[in-house]
Coordinates of C-alpha atoms and ligand atoms in Angstrom, one line a residue:
M1 CA -7.9 10.8 23.9
T2 CA -6.4 13.6 21.6
V3 CA -8.6 14.7 18.8
L4 CA -7.3 15.4 15.5
T5 CA -9.4 17.3 12.0
T6 CA -8.5 16.3 8.6
Q7 CA -10.4 16.0 5.1
V8 CA -8.1 13.2 4.0
A9 CA -6.2 11.0 6.6
I10 CA -3.4 9.0 4.6
I11 CA -1.8 5.8 5.8
G12 CA 2.2 5.0 5.2
G13 CA 4.3 8.3 4.3
G14 CA 5.8 5.6 1.3
P15 CA 5.2 7.8 -2.3
S16 CA 2.2 6.7 -2.7
G17 CA 0.9 8.9 0.1
L18 CA 3.6 11.4 0.4
L19 CA 2.7 12.3 -4.2
L20 CA -0.9 11.8 -3.4
S21 CA -0.2 14.2 -0.3
Q22 CA 1.7 16.5 -2.0
L23 CA -0.8 17.0 -5.0
L24 CA -3.5 17.8 -2.2
N25 CA -2.4 20.0 -0.8
N26 CA -2.1 22.4 -3.9
A27 CA -5.0 22.2 -4.2
G28 CA -6.2 23.3 -0.8
V29 CA -7.6 19.9 0.6
E30 CA -6.3 19.2 3.9
T31 CA -4.9 16.1 5.2
V32 CA -2.3 14.3 8.1
I33 CA -0.3 11.6 6.9
L34 CA 0.3 8.7 9.5
E35 CA 3.7 6.5 9.6
R36 CA 4.7 3.5 11.2
S37 CA 8.6 4.0 10.0
T38 CA 11.3 6.8 10.9
R39 CA 12.2 9.6 7.6
E40 CA 15.3 8.2 8.1
H41 CA 14.0 4.5 7.4
V42 CA 11.8 5.4 4.6
L43 CA 14.6 6.5 3.0
S44 CA 16.6 3.9 3.6
R45 CA 15.2 1.8 1.5
I46 CA 16.2 1.3 -2.1
R47 CA 14.0 0.3 -4.6
A48 CA 13.0 1.2 -7.6
G49 CA 14.7 3.2 -10.3
I50 CA 12.4 4.0 -13.6
L51 CA 10.2 6.5 -13.9
E52 CA 7.8 6.2 -16.9
W53 CA 6.8 9.3 -18.5
G54 CA 3.7 9.8 -17.2
T55 CA 5.2 9.6 -13.3
V56 CA 7.9 12.4 -14.6
E57 CA 5.0 14.7 -15.4
L58 CA 2.5 13.7 -12.7
L59 CA 5.5 14.8 -10.1
R60 CA 6.6 18.4 -11.9
E61 CA 3.0 18.8 -11.9
A62 CA 2.7 18.3 -8.3
G63 CA 5.7 20.8 -8.1
V64 CA 8.3 17.9 -7.0
G65 CA 9.7 17.9 -10.6
A66 CA 13.3 19.8 -10.4
R67 CA 15.7 17.8 -8.5
M68 CA 14.4 15.4 -10.6
D69 CA 14.4 17.4 -14.2
S70 CA 18.7 18.4 -13.2
E71 CA 19.7 14.9 -11.7
G72 CA 17.4 12.6 -13.0
I73 CA 18.8 10.9 -16.7
P74 CA 17.0 10.5 -19.5
H75 CA 17.3 7.0 -21.4
D76 CA 15.5 6.6 -24.4
G77 CA 15.9 2.2 -25.1
C78 CA 17.1 -0.3 -23.2
Y79 CA 18.5 -3.6 -24.0
M80 CA 16.6 -7.4 -23.6
T81 CA 19.1 -10.2 -24.1
D82 CA 19.5 -13.9 -24.1
D83 CA 23.0 -15.1 -23.6
E84 CA 25.3 -13.2 -26.4
L85 CA 22.4 -11.8 -28.0
M86 CA 21.7 -8.3 -27.3
V87 CA 17.6 -6.6 -28.6
H88 CA 17.7 -3.4 -28.7
I89 CA 14.4 -1.6 -27.7
D90 CA 14.2 2.0 -29.0
F91 CA 11.4 3.4 -27.3
K92 CA 11.8 6.6 -28.7
E93 CA 11.8 5.7 -32.5
L94 CA 9.2 3.0 -31.7
T95 CA 6.6 5.1 -29.8
G96 CA 8.1 8.8 -29.5
K97 CA 8.4 8.8 -25.5
R98 CA 11.3 8.1 -23.1
V99 CA 11.5 6.8 -19.2
M100 CA 13.7 9.0 -16.8
V101 CA 16.4 7.4 -14.7
Y102 CA 15.5 8.9 -11.0
G103 CA 15.5 6.3 -7.7
Q104 CA 12.5 6.3 -5.5
T105 CA 14.3 6.6 -2.8
E106 CA 14.8 10.6 -4.2
V107 CA 11.4 10.6 -5.2
T108 CA 10.6 10.4 -1.7
R109 CA 13.3 12.3 0.1
D110 CA 12.2 15.2 -2.9
L111 CA 8.5 14.9 -1.7
Y112 CA 9.3 15.1 2.5
Q113 CA 11.0 17.7 1.5
A114 CA 7.7 19.8 -0.4
Q115 CA 5.5 18.7 2.4
D116 CA 7.9 20.0 5.2
A117 CA 7.4 23.6 3.1
A118 CA 3.6 22.6 2.6
G119 CA 4.1 22.7 6.5
T120 CA 1.9 19.6 6.1
T121 CA 1.1 17.1 9.8
V122 CA 3.5 13.8 8.5
L123 CA 3.5 11.9 11.4
H124 CA 5.7 8.9 12.5
G125 CA 6.6 5.8 14.4
V126 CA 2.6 5.8 14.6
S127 CA 1.5 2.2 15.4
D128 CA -2.0 -0.1 16.4
V129 CA -3.9 2.0 13.6
E130 CA -7.3 1.9 13.2
I131 CA -10.0 2.9 10.7
H132 CA -13.6 3.0 12.0
D133 CA -17.1 4.1 10.9
L134 CA -16.1 3.6 7.1
D135 CA -20.2 3.8 6.0
Q136 CA -20.4 7.0 7.6
T137 CA -20.2 10.3 6.6
K138 CA -17.4 10.8 8.5
S139 CA -15.0 8.2 9.9
Y140 CA -12.1 8.3 11.8
V141 CA -8.6 6.5 12.5
E142 CA -6.8 5.3 16.1
F143 CA -3.6 5.2 16.6
T144 CA -1.1 5.1 18.8
R145 CA 2.1 7.4 19.3
E146 CA 4.3 8.3 22.2
G147 CA 2.5 6.3 24.2
A148 CA -1.0 7.4 23.7
R149 CA -3.2 6.2 21.9
K150 CA -5.0 9.4 19.5
R151 CA -7.8 9.9 17.5
L152 CA -7.5 11.3 13.6
E153 CA -11.2 12.5 12.3
C154 CA -11.6 13.0 8.8
L155 CA -13.7 12.4 5.5
Y156 CA -11.8 10.6 3.4
V157 CA -8.3 7.5 4.5
A158 CA -6.2 7.3 1.6
G159 CA -4.8 3.7 2.2
C160 CA -1.3 4.2 0.9
D161 CA 0.2 2.1 3.6
G162 CA 1.9 -1.3 2.0
F163 CA 1.9 -5.0 1.3
H164 CA 1.6 -5.4 4.9
G165 CA -0.3 -2.2 5.7
V166 CA -3.3 -2.2 7.6
S167 CA -5.5 -1.0 5.3
R168 CA -6.3 -3.8 2.8
K169 CA -7.0 -6.2 5.6
T170 CA -10.1 -3.7 6.9
I171 CA -12.0 -4.0 3.9
P172 CA -14.2 -7.8 5.4
A173 CA -12.3 -10.8 4.0
E174 CA -15.9 -12.1 1.9
K175 CA -15.7 -9.0 0.1
R176 CA -12.0 -8.5 -1.1
R177 CA -11.1 -10.7 -4.1
E178 CA -7.4 -11.3 -4.1
F179 CA -5.3 -13.1 -6.8
E180 CA -2.0 -14.2 -6.7
R181 CA 1.3 -15.8 -8.5
V182 CA 4.3 -15.9 -5.9
Y183 CA 7.8 -17.1 -8.1
P184 CA 10.2 -19.9 -6.7
F185 CA 13.1 -16.6 -6.9
G186 CA 13.8 -13.6 -6.0
W187 CA 16.3 -10.7 -6.8
L188 CA 19.5 -10.1 -5.2
G189 CA 20.7 -6.4 -5.6
I190 CA 23.6 -4.7 -5.2
L191 CA 24.5 -0.7 -4.8
S192 CA 28.2 0.3 -6.1
E193 CA 30.0 3.8 -6.8
T194 CA 31.5 2.1 -10.0
P195 CA 30.1 3.2 -13.3
P196 CA 27.6 1.9 -15.9
V197 CA 28.7 -0.9 -17.7
N198 CA 26.2 0.4 -20.1
D199 CA 24.3 3.5 -21.2
E200 CA 21.3 1.8 -21.0
L201 CA 19.7 -1.0 -19.0
I202 CA 20.6 -4.3 -19.6
Y203 CA 17.7 -7.0 -18.6
S204 CA 19.7 -10.1 -19.6
N205 CA 18.4 -13.9 -19.5
S206 CA 21.0 -16.5 -19.2
R207 CA 21.6 -20.2 -19.0
H208 CA 23.0 -19.0 -15.4
G209 CA 20.0 -17.2 -14.8
F210 CA 18.6 -13.6 -15.2
A211 CA 20.2 -10.5 -14.2
L212 CA 20.0 -6.6 -14.8
A213 CA 22.6 -4.0 -15.1
S214 CA 20.5 -0.3 -13.3
M215 CA 21.6 2.8 -12.3
R216 CA 21.1 5.5 -10.3
N217 CA 23.8 8.0 -12.2
A218 CA 27.2 8.4 -13.6
N219 CA 29.3 6.5 -11.1
L220 CA 26.7 4.7 -8.4
V221 CA 25.2 1.8 -10.4
R222 CA 22.3 -0.9 -9.2
Y223 CA 22.8 -4.8 -10.2
Y224 CA 20.8 -7.7 -9.5
V225 CA 20.6 -11.6 -10.8
Q226 CA 18.0 -13.8 -9.8
V227 CA 18.6 -15.8 -6.5
P228 CA 17.0 -19.2 -5.3
L229 CA 14.9 -17.6 -2.0
S230 CA 16.7 -20.0 -0.1
D231 CA 19.6 -17.7 -0.5
T232 CA 20.5 -15.0 2.2
V233 CA 22.6 -11.8 2.0
E234 CA 25.5 -13.3 3.6
D235 CA 25.3 -16.4 1.3
W236 CA 26.8 -13.3 -1.8
S237 CA 29.6 -12.0 -0.9
D238 CA 30.4 -8.9 -3.0
Q239 CA 33.3 -11.1 -5.8
R240 CA 30.3 -14.0 -5.6
F241 CA 28.4 -11.4 -7.0
W242 CA 30.2 -9.4 -9.4
D243 CA 31.1 -13.4 -10.8
A244 CA 27.1 -14.2 -10.9
F245 CA 26.7 -10.5 -12.8
S246 CA 28.8 -11.3 -15.4
L247 CA 28.7 -14.6 -16.2
R248 CA 25.4 -13.5 -17.2
I249 CA 24.8 -10.5 -18.9
P250 CA 26.8 -10.5 -22.7
S251 CA 30.4 -10.8 -23.0
E252 CA 30.5 -7.7 -25.0
A253 CA 29.2 -5.9 -22.3
A254 CA 31.2 -7.6 -19.6
A255 CA 33.9 -6.6 -21.0
H256 CA 33.4 -3.1 -20.0
L257 CA 32.9 -4.1 -16.5
V258 CA 34.1 -2.2 -13.3
T259 CA 33.6 -3.4 -10.1
G260 CA 34.0 -2.3 -6.6
P261 CA 32.9 -2.6 -2.9
S262 CA 28.9 -2.9 -2.5
I263 CA 27.3 -0.2 -0.7
E264 CA 24.4 -2.4 -0.4
K265 CA 22.5 -5.4 -0.8
S266 CA 19.5 -6.7 -0.2
I267 CA 16.9 -10.0 -1.8
A268 CA 13.9 -9.1 -2.7
P269 CA 10.8 -12.1 -3.5
L270 CA 9.4 -11.7 -6.6
R271 CA 5.0 -11.6 -6.3
S272 CA 2.1 -10.5 -8.5
F273 CA -1.0 -9.9 -6.1
V274 CA -4.5 -7.8 -7.1
S275 CA -6.7 -7.7 -4.3
E276 CA -10.2 -5.4 -5.6
P277 CA -12.1 -3.7 -5.2
L278 CA -9.8 -1.1 -3.7
R279 CA -12.6 1.5 -2.2
W280 CA -14.1 0.2 0.7
G281 CA -16.8 3.2 1.6
N282 CA -14.6 6.0 2.7
L283 CA -11.6 3.9 2.8
F284 CA -9.4 4.1 -0.7
L285 CA -6.3 1.5 -1.4
V286 CA -3.6 3.0 -3.1
G287 CA -0.1 1.4 -4.4
D288 CA 1.9 -1.5 -2.8
S289 CA -2.0 -1.7 0.1
A290 CA -3.5 -3.2 -3.3
H291 CA -0.9 -4.5 -5.6
I292 CA 2.2 -5.7 -6.0
V293 CA 4.3 -7.0 -9.1
P294 CA 7.0 -8.4 -9.7
P295 CA 10.4 -6.2 -11.1
T296 CA 10.7 -7.0 -13.8
G297 CA 9.3 -4.0 -16.3
A298 CA 10.0 -2.1 -13.7
K299 CA 5.8 -0.8 -12.5
G300 CA 5.8 -0.5 -9.1
L301 CA 6.4 2.3 -8.5
N302 CA 4.8 3.9 -11.8
L303 CA 2.3 2.0 -11.1
A304 CA 1.3 3.5 -7.0
A305 CA 2.2 7.4 -9.0
S306 CA -1.2 6.0 -12.1
D307 CA -3.0 5.2 -8.7
V308 CA -2.6 8.5 -7.2
Y309 CA -3.2 10.2 -10.7
Y310 CA -6.9 8.6 -11.0
L311 CA -7.4 9.4 -6.8
Y312 CA -6.6 12.6 -6.4
S313 CA -9.0 15.0 -8.5
A314 CA -11.4 12.4 -7.0
L315 CA -10.8 13.3 -3.8
I316 CA -10.6 16.6 -4.7
D317 CA -14.3 16.9 -6.2
A318 CA -15.9 15.0 -3.3
V319 CA -14.2 17.0 -1.1
K320 CA -15.2 20.4 -2.7
G321 CA -19.1 19.1 -2.7
A322 CA -18.8 18.7 -7.0
G323 CA -19.0 15.5 -7.0
T324 CA -18.9 11.5 -6.5
T325 CA -18.4 10.6 -9.6
G326 CA -14.6 10.6 -9.7
I327 CA -14.6 8.2 -6.7
D328 CA -17.1 6.5 -7.4
A329 CA -15.4 5.5 -10.7
Y330 CA -11.3 5.5 -9.1
S331 CA -11.9 1.2 -8.2
T332 CA -12.7 0.2 -11.8
R333 CA -10.7 3.2 -13.8
A334 CA -7.6 2.3 -11.8
L335 CA -8.1 -1.7 -11.6
A336 CA -8.4 -1.4 -16.0
R337 CA -4.6 -0.3 -15.5
I338 CA -3.5 -2.2 -13.0
W339 CA -4.4 -5.7 -14.8
K340 CA -2.6 -4.4 -17.7
A341 CA 0.9 -3.6 -15.9
M342 CA 0.1 -6.8 -14.1
R343 CA 0.1 -9.0 -17.2
F344 CA 3.4 -6.5 -18.8
S345 CA 5.3 -7.4 -15.7
W346 CA 4.0 -11.0 -15.8
Q347 CA 5.2 -11.6 -18.8
M348 CA 8.6 -9.9 -18.8
T349 CA 9.5 -12.5 -15.3
T350 CA 8.6 -15.1 -17.5
M351 CA 10.4 -14.2 -20.4
M352 CA 13.6 -13.4 -18.4
H353 CA 14.0 -15.9 -16.1
R354 CA 15.3 -19.9 -15.1
F355 CA 12.2 -21.6 -13.3
D356 CA 13.8 -24.0 -11.1
G357 CA 12.6 -27.9 -12.6
E358 CA 11.8 -26.8 -15.7
D359 CA 11.7 -27.9 -19.2
A360 CA 14.0 -27.4 -22.3
F361 CA 10.5 -26.3 -23.9
A362 CA 10.4 -23.8 -21.5
E363 CA 14.2 -22.6 -22.0
Q364 CA 13.2 -22.9 -25.5
M365 CA 9.5 -21.2 -25.6
R366 CA 11.9 -17.7 -23.4
K367 CA 15.0 -18.1 -26.4
A368 CA 12.0 -18.3 -29.4
T369 CA 10.4 -15.4 -27.3
L370 CA 13.7 -12.9 -27.2
A371 CA 14.8 -14.4 -31.3
H372 CA 10.8 -13.2 -32.1
L373 CA 11.7 -9.7 -30.7
A374 CA 15.2 -9.6 -32.6
T375 CA 13.3 -9.4 -35.9
S376 CA 9.3 -8.1 -35.6
E377 CA 9.4 -4.8 -35.0
A378 CA 6.2 -4.8 -34.1
A379 CA 6.7 -7.3 -30.9
R380 CA 9.8 -4.4 -29.8
R381 CA 7.0 -1.5 -30.3
D382 CA 4.7 -4.3 -27.6
L383 CA 7.3 -4.1 -25.1
A384 CA 8.0 -0.3 -25.4
E385 CA 4.4 1.1 -25.5
N386 CA 4.5 -1.0 -22.0
Y387 CA 8.0 0.2 -20.6
I388 CA 7.6 3.5 -21.3
G389 CA 3.9 3.5 -19.0
L390 CA 0.6 2.8 -20.7
P391 CA -1.8 6.2 -20.3
F392 CA -3.7 7.0 -17.6
Ligands
FAD1 P1 5.6 1.5 0.4 O1 6.3 2.4 -0.6 O2 5.7 0.2 0.5 O3 5.4 2.7 1.3 C1 4.3 2.3 1.6 C2 4.7 3.1 4.4 O4 3.9 2.9 4.6 C3 5.6 2.6 4.4 O5 6.6 3.5 4.5 C4 5.7 1.5 5.8 O6 6.4 1.7 6.6 C5 4.5 2.6 5.7 N1 3.1 1.6 6.6 C6 3.3 0.5 6.3 N2 1.7 -0.4 7.5 C7 2.4 1.2 8.1 C8 0.6 1.3 9.0 N3 0.5 0.2 9.7 N4 0.9 2.3 9.6 C9 1.4 3.4 9.2 N5 2.5 3.1 8.2 C10 2.6 1.8 8.1 N6 9.6 -1.1 -8.1 C11 9.7 -0.7 -8.5 O7 9.4 -0.8 -10.3 N7 11.1 -1.6 -9.8 C12 12.0 -2.2 -8.3 O8 13.3 -2.2 -8.1 C13 11.7 -2.4 -6.9 N8 12.1 -2.9 -5.5 C14 11.7 -3.1 -5.0 C15 12.0 -3.9 -3.5 C16 11.8 -4.0 -2.3 C17 12.2 -5.0 -1.5 C18 9.9 -3.3 -1.8 C19 9.7 -4.1 -1.2 C20 9.5 -3.1 -3.4 C21 10.0 -2.5 -4.5 N9 9.8 -2.2 -5.5 C22 10.4 -1.8 -6.6 C23 7.8 -1.9 -5.6 C24 8.4 -0.1 -5.6 O9 9.0 -0.1 -4.2 C25 6.5 0.1 -4.8 O10 5.5 -0.3 -5.8 C26 6.5 1.2 -3.9 O11 7.4 1.1 -2.5 C27 4.9 1.7 -3.8 O12 4.6 2.8 -3.1 P2 3.7 2.6 -2.1 O13 3.8 4.0 -1.4 O14 2.9 2.4 -2.1 O15 4.1 1.6 -1.2
DHB2 C1 15.9 -1.0 -11.4 C2 15.1 -1.5 -10.9 C3 14.1 -2.5 -11.5 O1 12.5 -3.6 -11.6 C4 14.0 -2.4 -13.0 O2 12.9 -3.5 -13.7 C5 14.1 -1.8 -13.2 C6 15.8 -0.6 -12.8 C7 16.6 0.4 -10.5 O3 16.8 -0.8 -9.3 O4 17.3 0.5 -11.2

């Protein structure tokens, strides 16, 4: 069997795995990344679009901020709306901070390029990954690639393999505590080469259901509508999407809507999920492998980045013999921030979506929450503080 050796084995070549690897490599710590899919597949997934400023600064620190700084669009605010009521949340005025519109696909592309330049081994097309000896001084990962079984020996393993990965499941079920809330709807998202309907994002609660107007650049929009879980992409022609979307955003905004063909269309289910702890012996869970948030509030990718922030310097210390205080504290420190982002994403989801079978009281609670937001600067500041990202 071919045997490879590294200091930190990273399972998953999505944003968590790549960013962790980049930061470790910059400090002279060796990594090998094992990724199930092809690079083209990873880069074809259209996902998050909003970076908190802490994420922006971490990407800069990792040395991958140049294209983000030239092509990303800083946003100083967004709108939360209820039918025709448009509440402006001015992040800059309320918190002194802003967010960056820069797609996950671009972040991932920049990270792959930096990892290529660093000469990091990224093995694509791996399957049947198994993690062993997590309670020993040295651990190893076995996997199949190009028809052959291989072994990667390491000091630590970072489980960056997303919700459906193997890392979390390597922790014995009786040692894991899982918390979950599944929402009874999904988001249908489209990409279209049209100018944005508004300069800032619009999160829209309406009698017809939720809609979100986001963007990637001056001629590429990312729009979403809430759909029943039973719907498929085939149920949604472009025309049906545009009709639903324009009904759900305030008419003042809809008046500026430019429609066009969609170039991507997909449906994502909404879920809140946390698995504790994040550490099992030499294994550390990072990003979606340990937690999922519903996308309302744009926290998924940003939480992956804050996990990486807590873990990378801790791993550098551990690998270089400077102590294990950091890795010992990782799970507790990361979970404290994760739970706050869970609460915010759940609250935003509850405030902005129609739930099937809900009663008139629930609808009034949503409307009152948005009316309160319109009249209370304290409420807007609370939302802004969470949206731009709680401190690491
Ligand atoms: P992932 O991006 O899932 O990366 C994990 C990687 O591990 C993948 O490349 C996968 O191929 C690989 N992998 C999996 N299993 C194995 C294995 N056994 N062996 C080796 N490799 C493996 N967040 C937002 O903030 N806004 C959004 O609009 C938004 N939309 C989303 C839409 C969808 C459909 C999904 C799934 C997520 C969305 N998210 C969104 C969440 C955000 O994209 C994630 O939080 C982010 O991708 C987490 O990064 P990650 O690297 O931890 O996990
Ligand atoms: C995007 C996605 C989100 O979930 C969100 O809250 C804001 C923007 C996006 O894809 O652009």
